[in-house]
PDB file of C-alpha atoms in Angstrom:
ATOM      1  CA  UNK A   1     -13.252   3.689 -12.961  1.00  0.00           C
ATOM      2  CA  UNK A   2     -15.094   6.288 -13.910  1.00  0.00           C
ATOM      3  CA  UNK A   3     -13.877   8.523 -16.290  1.00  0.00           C
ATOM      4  CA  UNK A   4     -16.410  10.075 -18.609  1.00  0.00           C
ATOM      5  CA  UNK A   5     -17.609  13.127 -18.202  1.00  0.00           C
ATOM      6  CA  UNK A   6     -18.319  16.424 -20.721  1.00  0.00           C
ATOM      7  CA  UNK A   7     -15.052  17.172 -22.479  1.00  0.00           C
ATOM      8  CA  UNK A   8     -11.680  16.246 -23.457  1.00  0.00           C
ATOM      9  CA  UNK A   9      -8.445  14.900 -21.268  1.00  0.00           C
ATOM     10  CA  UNK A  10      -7.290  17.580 -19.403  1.00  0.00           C
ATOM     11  CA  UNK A  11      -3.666  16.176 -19.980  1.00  0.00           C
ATOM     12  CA  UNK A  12      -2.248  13.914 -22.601  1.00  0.00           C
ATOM     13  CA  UNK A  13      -0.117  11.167 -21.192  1.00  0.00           C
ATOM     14  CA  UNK A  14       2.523  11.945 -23.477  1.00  0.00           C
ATOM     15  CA  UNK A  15       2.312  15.373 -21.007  1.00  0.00           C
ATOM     16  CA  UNK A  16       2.945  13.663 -17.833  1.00  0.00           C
ATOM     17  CA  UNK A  17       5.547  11.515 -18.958  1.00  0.00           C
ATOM     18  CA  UNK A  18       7.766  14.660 -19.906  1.00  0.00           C
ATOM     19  CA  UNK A  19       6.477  16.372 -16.882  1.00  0.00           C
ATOM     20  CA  UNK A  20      10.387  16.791 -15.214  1.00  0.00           C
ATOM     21  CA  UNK A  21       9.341  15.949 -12.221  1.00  0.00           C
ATOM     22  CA  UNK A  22       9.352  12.656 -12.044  1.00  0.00           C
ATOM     23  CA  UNK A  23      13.422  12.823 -11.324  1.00  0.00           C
ATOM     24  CA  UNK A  24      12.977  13.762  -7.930  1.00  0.00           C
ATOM     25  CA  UNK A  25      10.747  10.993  -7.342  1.00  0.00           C
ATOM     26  CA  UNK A  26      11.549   8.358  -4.845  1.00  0.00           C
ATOM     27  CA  UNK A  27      11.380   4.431  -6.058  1.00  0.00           C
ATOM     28  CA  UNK A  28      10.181   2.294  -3.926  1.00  0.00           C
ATOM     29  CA  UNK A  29      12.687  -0.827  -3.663  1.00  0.00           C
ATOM     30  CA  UNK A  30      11.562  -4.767  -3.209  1.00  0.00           C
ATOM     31  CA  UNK A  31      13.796  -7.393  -1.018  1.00  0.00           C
ATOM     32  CA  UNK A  32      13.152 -11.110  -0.818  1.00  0.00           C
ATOM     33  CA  UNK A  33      12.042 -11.931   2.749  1.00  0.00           C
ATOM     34  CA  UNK A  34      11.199  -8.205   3.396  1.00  0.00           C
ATOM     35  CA  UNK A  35       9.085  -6.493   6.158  1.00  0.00           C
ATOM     36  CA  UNK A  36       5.744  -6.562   3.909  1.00  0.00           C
ATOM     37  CA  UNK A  37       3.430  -9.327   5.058  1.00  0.00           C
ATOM     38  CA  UNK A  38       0.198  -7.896   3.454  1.00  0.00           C
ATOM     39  CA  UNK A  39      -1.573  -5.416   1.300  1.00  0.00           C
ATOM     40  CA  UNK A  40      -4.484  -4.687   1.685  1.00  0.00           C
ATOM     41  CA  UNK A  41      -6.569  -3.020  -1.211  1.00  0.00           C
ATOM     42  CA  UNK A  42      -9.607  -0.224  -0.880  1.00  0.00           C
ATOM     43  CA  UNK A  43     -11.247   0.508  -4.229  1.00  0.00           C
ATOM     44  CA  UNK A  44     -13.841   2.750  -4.698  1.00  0.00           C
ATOM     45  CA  UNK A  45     -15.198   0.382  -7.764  1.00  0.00           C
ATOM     46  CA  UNK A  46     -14.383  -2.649  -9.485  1.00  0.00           C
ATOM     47  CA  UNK A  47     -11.123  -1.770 -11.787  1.00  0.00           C
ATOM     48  CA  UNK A  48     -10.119   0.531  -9.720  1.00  0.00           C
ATOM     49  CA  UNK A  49      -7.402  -1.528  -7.892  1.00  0.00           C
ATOM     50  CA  UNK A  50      -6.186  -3.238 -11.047  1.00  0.00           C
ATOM     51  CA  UNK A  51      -5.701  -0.051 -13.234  1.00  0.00           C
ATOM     52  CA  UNK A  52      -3.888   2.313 -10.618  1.00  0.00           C
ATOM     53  CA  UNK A  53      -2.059  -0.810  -8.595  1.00  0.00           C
ATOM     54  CA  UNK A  54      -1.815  -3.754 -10.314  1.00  0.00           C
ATOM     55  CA  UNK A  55       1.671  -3.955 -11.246  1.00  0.00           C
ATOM     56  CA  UNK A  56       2.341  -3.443  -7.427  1.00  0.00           C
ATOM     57  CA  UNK A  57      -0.065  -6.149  -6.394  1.00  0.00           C
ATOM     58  CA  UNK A  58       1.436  -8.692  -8.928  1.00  0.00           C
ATOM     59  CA  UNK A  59       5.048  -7.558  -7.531  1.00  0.00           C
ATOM     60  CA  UNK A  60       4.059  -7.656  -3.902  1.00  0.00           C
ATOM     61  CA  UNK A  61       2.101 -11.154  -4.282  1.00  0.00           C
ATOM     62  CA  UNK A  62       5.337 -12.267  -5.986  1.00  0.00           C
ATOM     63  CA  UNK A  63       7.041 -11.542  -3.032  1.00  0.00           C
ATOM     64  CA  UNK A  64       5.199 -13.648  -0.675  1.00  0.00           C
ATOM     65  CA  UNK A  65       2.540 -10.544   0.956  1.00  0.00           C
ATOM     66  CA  UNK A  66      -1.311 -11.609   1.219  1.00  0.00           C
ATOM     67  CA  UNK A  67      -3.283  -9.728  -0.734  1.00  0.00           C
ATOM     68  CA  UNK A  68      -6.970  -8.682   0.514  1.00  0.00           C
ATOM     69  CA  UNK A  69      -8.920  -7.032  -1.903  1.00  0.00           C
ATOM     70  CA  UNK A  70     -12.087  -4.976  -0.864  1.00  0.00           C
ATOM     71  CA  UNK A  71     -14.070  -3.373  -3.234  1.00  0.00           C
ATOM     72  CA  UNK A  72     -16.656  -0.875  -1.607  1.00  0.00           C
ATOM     73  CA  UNK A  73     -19.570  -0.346  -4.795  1.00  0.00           C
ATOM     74  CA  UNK A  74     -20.468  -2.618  -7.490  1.00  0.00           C
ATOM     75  CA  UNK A  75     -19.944   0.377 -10.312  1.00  0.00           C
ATOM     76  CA  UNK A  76     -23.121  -0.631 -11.345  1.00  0.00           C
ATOM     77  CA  UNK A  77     -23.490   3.361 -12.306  1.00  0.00           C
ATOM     78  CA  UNK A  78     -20.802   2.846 -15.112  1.00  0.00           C
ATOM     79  CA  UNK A  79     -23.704   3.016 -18.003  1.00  0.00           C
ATOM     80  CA  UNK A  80     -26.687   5.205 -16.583  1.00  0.00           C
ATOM     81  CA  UNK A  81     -28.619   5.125 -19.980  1.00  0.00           C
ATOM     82  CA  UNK A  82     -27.607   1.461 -20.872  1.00  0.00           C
ATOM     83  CA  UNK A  83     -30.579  -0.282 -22.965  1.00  0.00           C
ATOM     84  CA  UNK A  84     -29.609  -3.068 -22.673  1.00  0.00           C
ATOM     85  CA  UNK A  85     -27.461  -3.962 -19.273  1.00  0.00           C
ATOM     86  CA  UNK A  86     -29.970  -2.662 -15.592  1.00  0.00           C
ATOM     87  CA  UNK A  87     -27.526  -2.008 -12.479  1.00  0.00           C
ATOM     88  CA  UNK A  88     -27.788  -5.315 -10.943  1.00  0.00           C
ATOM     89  CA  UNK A  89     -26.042  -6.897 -14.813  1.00  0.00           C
ATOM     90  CA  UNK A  90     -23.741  -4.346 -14.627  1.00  0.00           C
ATOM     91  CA  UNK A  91     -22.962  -4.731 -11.002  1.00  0.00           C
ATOM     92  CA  UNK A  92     -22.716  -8.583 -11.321  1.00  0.00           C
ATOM     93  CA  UNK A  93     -20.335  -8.285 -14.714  1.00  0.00           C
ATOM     94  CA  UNK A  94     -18.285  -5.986 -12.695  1.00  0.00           C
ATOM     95  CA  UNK A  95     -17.716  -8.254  -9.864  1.00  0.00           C
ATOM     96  CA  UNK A  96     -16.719 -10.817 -12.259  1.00  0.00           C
ATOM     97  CA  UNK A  97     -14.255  -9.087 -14.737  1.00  0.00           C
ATOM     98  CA  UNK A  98     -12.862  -7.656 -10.907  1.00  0.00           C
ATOM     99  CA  UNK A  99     -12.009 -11.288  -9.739  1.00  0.00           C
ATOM    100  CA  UNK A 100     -10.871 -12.952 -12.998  1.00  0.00           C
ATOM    101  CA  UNK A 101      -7.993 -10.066 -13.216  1.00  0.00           C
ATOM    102  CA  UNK A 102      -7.674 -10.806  -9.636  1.00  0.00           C
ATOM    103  CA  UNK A 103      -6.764 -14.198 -10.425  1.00  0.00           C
ATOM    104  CA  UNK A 104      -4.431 -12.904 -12.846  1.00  0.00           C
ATOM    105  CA  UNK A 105      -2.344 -10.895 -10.615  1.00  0.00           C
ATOM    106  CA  UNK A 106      -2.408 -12.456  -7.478  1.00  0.00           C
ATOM    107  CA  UNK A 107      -4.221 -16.138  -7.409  1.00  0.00           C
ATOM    108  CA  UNK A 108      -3.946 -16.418  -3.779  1.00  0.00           C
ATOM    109  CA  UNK A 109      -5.897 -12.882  -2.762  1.00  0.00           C
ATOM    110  CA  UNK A 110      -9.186 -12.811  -0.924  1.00  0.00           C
ATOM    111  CA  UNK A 111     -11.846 -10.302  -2.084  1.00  0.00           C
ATOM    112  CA  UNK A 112     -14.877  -9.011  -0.117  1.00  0.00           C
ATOM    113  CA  UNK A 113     -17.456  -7.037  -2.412  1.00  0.00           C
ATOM    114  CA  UNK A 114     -19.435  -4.734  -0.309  1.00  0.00           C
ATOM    115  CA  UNK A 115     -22.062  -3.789  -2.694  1.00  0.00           C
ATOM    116  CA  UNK A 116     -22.249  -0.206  -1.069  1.00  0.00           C
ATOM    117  CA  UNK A 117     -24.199   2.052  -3.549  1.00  0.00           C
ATOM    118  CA  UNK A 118     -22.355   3.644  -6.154  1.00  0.00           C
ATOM    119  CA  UNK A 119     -22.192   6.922  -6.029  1.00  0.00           C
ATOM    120  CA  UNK A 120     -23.367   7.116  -2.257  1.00  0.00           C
ATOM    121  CA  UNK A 121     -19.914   6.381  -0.599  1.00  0.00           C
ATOM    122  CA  UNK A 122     -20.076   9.828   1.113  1.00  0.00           C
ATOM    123  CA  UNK A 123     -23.371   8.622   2.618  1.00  0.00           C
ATOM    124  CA  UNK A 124     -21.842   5.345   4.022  1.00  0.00           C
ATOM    125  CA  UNK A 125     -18.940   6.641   5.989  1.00  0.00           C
ATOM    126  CA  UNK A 126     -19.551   4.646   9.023  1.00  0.00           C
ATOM    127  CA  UNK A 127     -20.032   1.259   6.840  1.00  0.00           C
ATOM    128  CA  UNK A 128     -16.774   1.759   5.042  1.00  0.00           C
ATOM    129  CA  UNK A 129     -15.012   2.963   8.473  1.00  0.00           C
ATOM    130  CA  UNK A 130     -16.397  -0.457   9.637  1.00  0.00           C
ATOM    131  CA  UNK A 131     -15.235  -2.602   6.355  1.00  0.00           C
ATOM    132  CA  UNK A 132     -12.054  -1.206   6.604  1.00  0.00           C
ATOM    133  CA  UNK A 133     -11.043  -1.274  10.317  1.00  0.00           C
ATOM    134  CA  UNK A 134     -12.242  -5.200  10.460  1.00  0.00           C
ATOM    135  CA  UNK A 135     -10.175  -5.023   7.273  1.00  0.00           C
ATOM    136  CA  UNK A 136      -7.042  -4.144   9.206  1.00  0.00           C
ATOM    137  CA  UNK A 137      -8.167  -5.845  12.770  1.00  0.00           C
ATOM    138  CA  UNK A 138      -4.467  -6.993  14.073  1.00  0.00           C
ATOM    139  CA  UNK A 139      -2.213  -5.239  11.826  1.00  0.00           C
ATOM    140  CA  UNK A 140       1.021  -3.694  12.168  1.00  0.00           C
ATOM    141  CA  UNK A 141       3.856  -2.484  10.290  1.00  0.00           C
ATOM    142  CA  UNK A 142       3.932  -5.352   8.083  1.00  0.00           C
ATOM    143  CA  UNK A 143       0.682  -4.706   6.441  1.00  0.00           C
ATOM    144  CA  UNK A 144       0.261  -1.452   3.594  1.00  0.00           C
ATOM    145  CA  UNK A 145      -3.722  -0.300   3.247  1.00  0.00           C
ATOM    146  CA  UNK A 146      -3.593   1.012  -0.770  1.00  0.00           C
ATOM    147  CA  UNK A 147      -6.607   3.195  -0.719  1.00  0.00           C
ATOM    148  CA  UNK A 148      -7.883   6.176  -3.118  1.00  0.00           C
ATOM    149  CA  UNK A 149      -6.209   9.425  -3.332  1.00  0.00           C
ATOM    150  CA  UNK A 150      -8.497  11.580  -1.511  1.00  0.00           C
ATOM    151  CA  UNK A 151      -7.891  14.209  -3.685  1.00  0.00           C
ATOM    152  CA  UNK A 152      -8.344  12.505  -6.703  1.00  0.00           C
ATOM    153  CA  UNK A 153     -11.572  13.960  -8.036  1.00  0.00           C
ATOM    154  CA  UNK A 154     -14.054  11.671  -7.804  1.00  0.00           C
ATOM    155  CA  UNK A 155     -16.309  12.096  -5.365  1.00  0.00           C
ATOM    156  CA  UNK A 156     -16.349   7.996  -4.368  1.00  0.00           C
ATOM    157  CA  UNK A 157     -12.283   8.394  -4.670  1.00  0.00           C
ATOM    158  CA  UNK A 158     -12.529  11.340  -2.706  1.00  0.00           C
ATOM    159  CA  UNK A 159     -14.577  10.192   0.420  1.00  0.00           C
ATOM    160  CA  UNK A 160     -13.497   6.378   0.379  1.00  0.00           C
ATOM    161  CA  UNK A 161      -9.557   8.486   0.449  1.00  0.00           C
ATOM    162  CA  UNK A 162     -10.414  10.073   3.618  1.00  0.00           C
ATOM    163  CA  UNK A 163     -12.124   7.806   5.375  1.00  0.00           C
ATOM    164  CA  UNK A 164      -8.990   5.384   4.799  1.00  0.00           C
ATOM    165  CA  UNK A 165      -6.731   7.673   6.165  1.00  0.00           C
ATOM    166  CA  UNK A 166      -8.720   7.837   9.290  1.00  0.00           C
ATOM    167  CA  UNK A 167      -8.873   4.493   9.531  1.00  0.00           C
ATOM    168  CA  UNK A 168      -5.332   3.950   8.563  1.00  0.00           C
ATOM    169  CA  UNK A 169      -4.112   6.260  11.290  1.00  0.00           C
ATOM    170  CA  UNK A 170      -6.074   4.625  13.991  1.00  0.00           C
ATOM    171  CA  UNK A 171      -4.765   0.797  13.201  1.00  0.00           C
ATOM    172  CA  UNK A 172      -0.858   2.037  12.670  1.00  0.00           C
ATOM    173  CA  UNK A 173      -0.986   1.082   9.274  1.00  0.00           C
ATOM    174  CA  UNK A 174       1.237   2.379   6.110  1.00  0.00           C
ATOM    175  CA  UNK A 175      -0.844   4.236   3.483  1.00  0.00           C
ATOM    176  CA  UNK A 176      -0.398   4.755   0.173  1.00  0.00           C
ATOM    177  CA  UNK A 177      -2.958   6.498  -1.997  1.00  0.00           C
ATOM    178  CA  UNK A 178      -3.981   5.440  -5.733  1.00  0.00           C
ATOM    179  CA  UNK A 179      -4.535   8.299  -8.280  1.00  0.00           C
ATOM    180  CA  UNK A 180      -7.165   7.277 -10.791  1.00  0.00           C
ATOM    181  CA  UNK A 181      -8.819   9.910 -12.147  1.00  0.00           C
ATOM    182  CA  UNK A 182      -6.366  12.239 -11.932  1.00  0.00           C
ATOM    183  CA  UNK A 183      -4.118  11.094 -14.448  1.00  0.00           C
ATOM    184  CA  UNK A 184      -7.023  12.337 -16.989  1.00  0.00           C
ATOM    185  CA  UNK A 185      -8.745  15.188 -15.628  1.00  0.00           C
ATOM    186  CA  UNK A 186      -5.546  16.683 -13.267  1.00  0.00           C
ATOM    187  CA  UNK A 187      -3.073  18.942 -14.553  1.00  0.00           C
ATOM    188  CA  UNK A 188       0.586  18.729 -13.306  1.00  0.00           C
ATOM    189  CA  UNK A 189       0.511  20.991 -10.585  1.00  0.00           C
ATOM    190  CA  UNK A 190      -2.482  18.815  -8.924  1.00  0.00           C
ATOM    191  CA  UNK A 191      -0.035  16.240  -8.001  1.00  0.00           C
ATOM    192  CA  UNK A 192       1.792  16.866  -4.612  1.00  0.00           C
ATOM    193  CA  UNK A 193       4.978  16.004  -6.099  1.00  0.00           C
ATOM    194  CA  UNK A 194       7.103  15.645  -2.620  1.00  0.00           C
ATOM    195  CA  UNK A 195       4.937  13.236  -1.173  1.00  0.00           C
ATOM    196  CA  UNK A 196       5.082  11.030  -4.666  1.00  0.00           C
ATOM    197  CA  UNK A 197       6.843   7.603  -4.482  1.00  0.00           C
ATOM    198  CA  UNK A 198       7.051   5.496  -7.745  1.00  0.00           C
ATOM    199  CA  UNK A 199       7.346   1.566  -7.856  1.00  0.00           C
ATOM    200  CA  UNK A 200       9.081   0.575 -11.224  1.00  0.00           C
ATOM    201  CA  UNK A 201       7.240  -2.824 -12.751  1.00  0.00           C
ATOM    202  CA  UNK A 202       9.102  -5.414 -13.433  1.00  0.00           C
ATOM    203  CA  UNK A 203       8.116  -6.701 -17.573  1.00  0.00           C
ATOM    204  CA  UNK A 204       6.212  -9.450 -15.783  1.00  0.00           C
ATOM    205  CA  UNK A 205       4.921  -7.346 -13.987  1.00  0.00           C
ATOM    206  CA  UNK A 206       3.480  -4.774 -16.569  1.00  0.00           C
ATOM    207  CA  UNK A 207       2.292  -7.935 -18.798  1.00  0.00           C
ATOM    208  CA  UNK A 208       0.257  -9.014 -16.126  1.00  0.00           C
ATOM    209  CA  UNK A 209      -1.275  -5.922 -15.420  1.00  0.00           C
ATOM    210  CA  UNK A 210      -2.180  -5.623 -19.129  1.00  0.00           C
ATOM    211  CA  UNK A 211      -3.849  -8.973 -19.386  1.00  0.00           C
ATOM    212  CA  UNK A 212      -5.504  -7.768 -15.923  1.00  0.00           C
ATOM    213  CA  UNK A 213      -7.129  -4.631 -17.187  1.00  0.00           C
ATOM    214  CA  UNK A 214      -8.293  -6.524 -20.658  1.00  0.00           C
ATOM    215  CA  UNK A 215     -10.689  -8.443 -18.253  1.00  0.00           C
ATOM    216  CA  UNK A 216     -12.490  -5.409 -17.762  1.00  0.00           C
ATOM    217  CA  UNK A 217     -14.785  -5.702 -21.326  1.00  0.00           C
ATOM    218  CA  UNK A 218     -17.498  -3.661 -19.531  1.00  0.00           C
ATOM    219  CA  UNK A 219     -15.052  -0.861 -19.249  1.00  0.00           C
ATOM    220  CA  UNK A 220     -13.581  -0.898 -22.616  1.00  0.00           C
ATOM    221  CA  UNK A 221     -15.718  -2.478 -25.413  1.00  0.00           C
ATOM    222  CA  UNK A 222     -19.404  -1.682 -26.251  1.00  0.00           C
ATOM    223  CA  UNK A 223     -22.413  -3.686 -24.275  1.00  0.00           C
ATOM    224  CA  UNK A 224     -24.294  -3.283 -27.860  1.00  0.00           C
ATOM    225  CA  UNK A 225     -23.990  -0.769 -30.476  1.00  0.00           C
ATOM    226  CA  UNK A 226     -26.880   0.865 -29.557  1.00  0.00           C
ATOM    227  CA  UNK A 227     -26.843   4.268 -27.581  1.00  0.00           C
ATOM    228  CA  UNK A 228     -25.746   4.349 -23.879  1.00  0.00           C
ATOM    229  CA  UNK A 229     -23.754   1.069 -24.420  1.00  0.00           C
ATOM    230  CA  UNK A 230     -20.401   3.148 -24.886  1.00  0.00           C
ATOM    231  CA  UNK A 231     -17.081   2.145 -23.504  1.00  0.00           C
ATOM    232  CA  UNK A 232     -16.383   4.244 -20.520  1.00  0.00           C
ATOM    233  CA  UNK A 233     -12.737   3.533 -21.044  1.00  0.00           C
ATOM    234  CA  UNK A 234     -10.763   4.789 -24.124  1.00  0.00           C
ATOM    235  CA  UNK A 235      -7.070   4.565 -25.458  1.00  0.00           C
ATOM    236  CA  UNK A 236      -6.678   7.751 -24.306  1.00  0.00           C
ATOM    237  CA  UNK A 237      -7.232   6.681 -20.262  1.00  0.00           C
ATOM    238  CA  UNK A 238      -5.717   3.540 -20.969  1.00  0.00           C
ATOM    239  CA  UNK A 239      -2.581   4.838 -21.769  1.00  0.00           C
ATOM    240  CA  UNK A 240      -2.425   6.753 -18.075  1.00  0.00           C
ATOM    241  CA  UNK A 241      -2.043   2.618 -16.785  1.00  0.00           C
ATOM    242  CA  UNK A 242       0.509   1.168 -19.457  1.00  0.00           C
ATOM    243  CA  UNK A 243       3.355   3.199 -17.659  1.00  0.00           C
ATOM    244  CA  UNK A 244       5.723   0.761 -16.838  1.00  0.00           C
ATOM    245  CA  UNK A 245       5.567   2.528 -12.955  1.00  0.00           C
ATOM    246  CA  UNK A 246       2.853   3.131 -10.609  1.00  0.00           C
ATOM    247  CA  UNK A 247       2.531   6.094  -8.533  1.00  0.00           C
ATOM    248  CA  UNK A 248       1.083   6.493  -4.961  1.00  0.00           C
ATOM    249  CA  UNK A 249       0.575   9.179  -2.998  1.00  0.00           C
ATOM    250  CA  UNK A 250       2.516   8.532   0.678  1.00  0.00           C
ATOM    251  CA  UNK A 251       4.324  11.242   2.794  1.00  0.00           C
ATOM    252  CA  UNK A 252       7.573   9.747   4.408  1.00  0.00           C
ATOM    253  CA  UNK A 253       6.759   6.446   2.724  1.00  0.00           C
ATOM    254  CA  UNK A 254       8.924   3.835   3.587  1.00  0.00           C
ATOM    255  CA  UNK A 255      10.574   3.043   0.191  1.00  0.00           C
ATOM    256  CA  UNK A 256      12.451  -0.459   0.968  1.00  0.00           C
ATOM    257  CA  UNK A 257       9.702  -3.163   1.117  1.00  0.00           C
TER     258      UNK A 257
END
């Protein structure tokens, strides 16, 4: 996650929940014993995964899929003017707050950190194509890659997005893409409404996600109270994750899982 950046929202969430359409948008429906085996999760950063997906990964991991986790950057760029916390603290606080709300949502997952530079992902494109397609070595259609919308604004989001769908497309595997910033810098007319699907969270669900995304006290609470230890995370951002559904970007998505 990382949101800040010179001015305000773009949109309030109390925008895009009245935004009309979200009635045309498909919801994806779960089935005991169904065709998904495993998901397997890109994130640009640490948080990433929890705050756009993690309602889906508690739902799929209740449902008997593997969940494989890999995180491509520390974040350790999340406070560049912190006085108190260097890169490789922030970078090793990250990784931890990432695999306690991993724990949360889905105790059985396995997580691979890469450590790739933040910031640089457009620089690494044949280290991430590597990650990824040992990621998905011997998949099929029982396995979903979750990956960054690659037109989500960030340039991380953007590149690790594209080089997913590459990836994706060579291994035969389902994609669906997370929006993360664009919930708070998009408008409504960003999102490419008829390739939206929706998955409605179950109250467990949501109340797992919310414990999940409290891990993250880097994100939202101070390091100190001394300059350049601000959270990077207010209420206003939060609230674009306490929807009680999670959207993904996925043309023709198969919506029964």
């Amino acid at each position: 996650m990382r949101v800040p950046r010179d001015g305000p929202p773009t949109t309030d969430e109390q925008v895009w929940r009245r935004a009309p359409q979200w009635q045309h948008t498909p919801a994806v429906r779960w089935q005991q014993r169904g065709s998904l085996r495993r998901v397997v999760v890109c994130a640009a950063h640490p948080g990433d995964a929890t705050f756009a997906a993690g309602g889906f990964i508690a739902t799929a991991h209740h449902f008997g899929a593997q969940i494989d986790l890999l995180v491509l950057t520390a974040g350790e760029a999340s406070h560049p003017f912190s006085p108190t916390h260097s890169p490789a603290a922030l970078a090793e606080r990250h990784e931890y707050e990432s695999r306690e709300a991993l724990a949360i949502l889905a105790p059985t997952a396995r997580a691979t950190y890469a450590g790739l530079p933040d910031g640089q992902i457009a620089q690494q494109v044949d280290t991430v194509t590597e990650l990824l397609a040992a990621a998905l070595r011997g998949s099929g259609d029982d396995t979903l890659l979750l990956a960054p919308y690659r037109l989500d604004g960030w340039a991380d989001h953007d590149s690790s997005g594209l080089i997913a769908a590459k990836v994706a497309a060579d291994a035969g595997v389902m994609l669906w893409e997370m929006p993360v910033e664009l919930w708070h810098w998009g408008q409504i007319d960003d999102v490419p409404w008829p390739d939206v699907c929706r998955v409605r969270l179950a109250r467990g669900a949501l109340a797992d996600k919310v414990r999940a995304m409290a891990c993250f006290t880097s994100l939202l609470d101070p390091l100190s109270a001394q300059p350049g230890d601000e959270p990077v995370l207010g209420c206003e951002v939060l609230s674009h994750f306490e929807r009680n559904i999670e959207t993904f970007i996925a043309p023709g998505a198969r919506l029964t899982l």
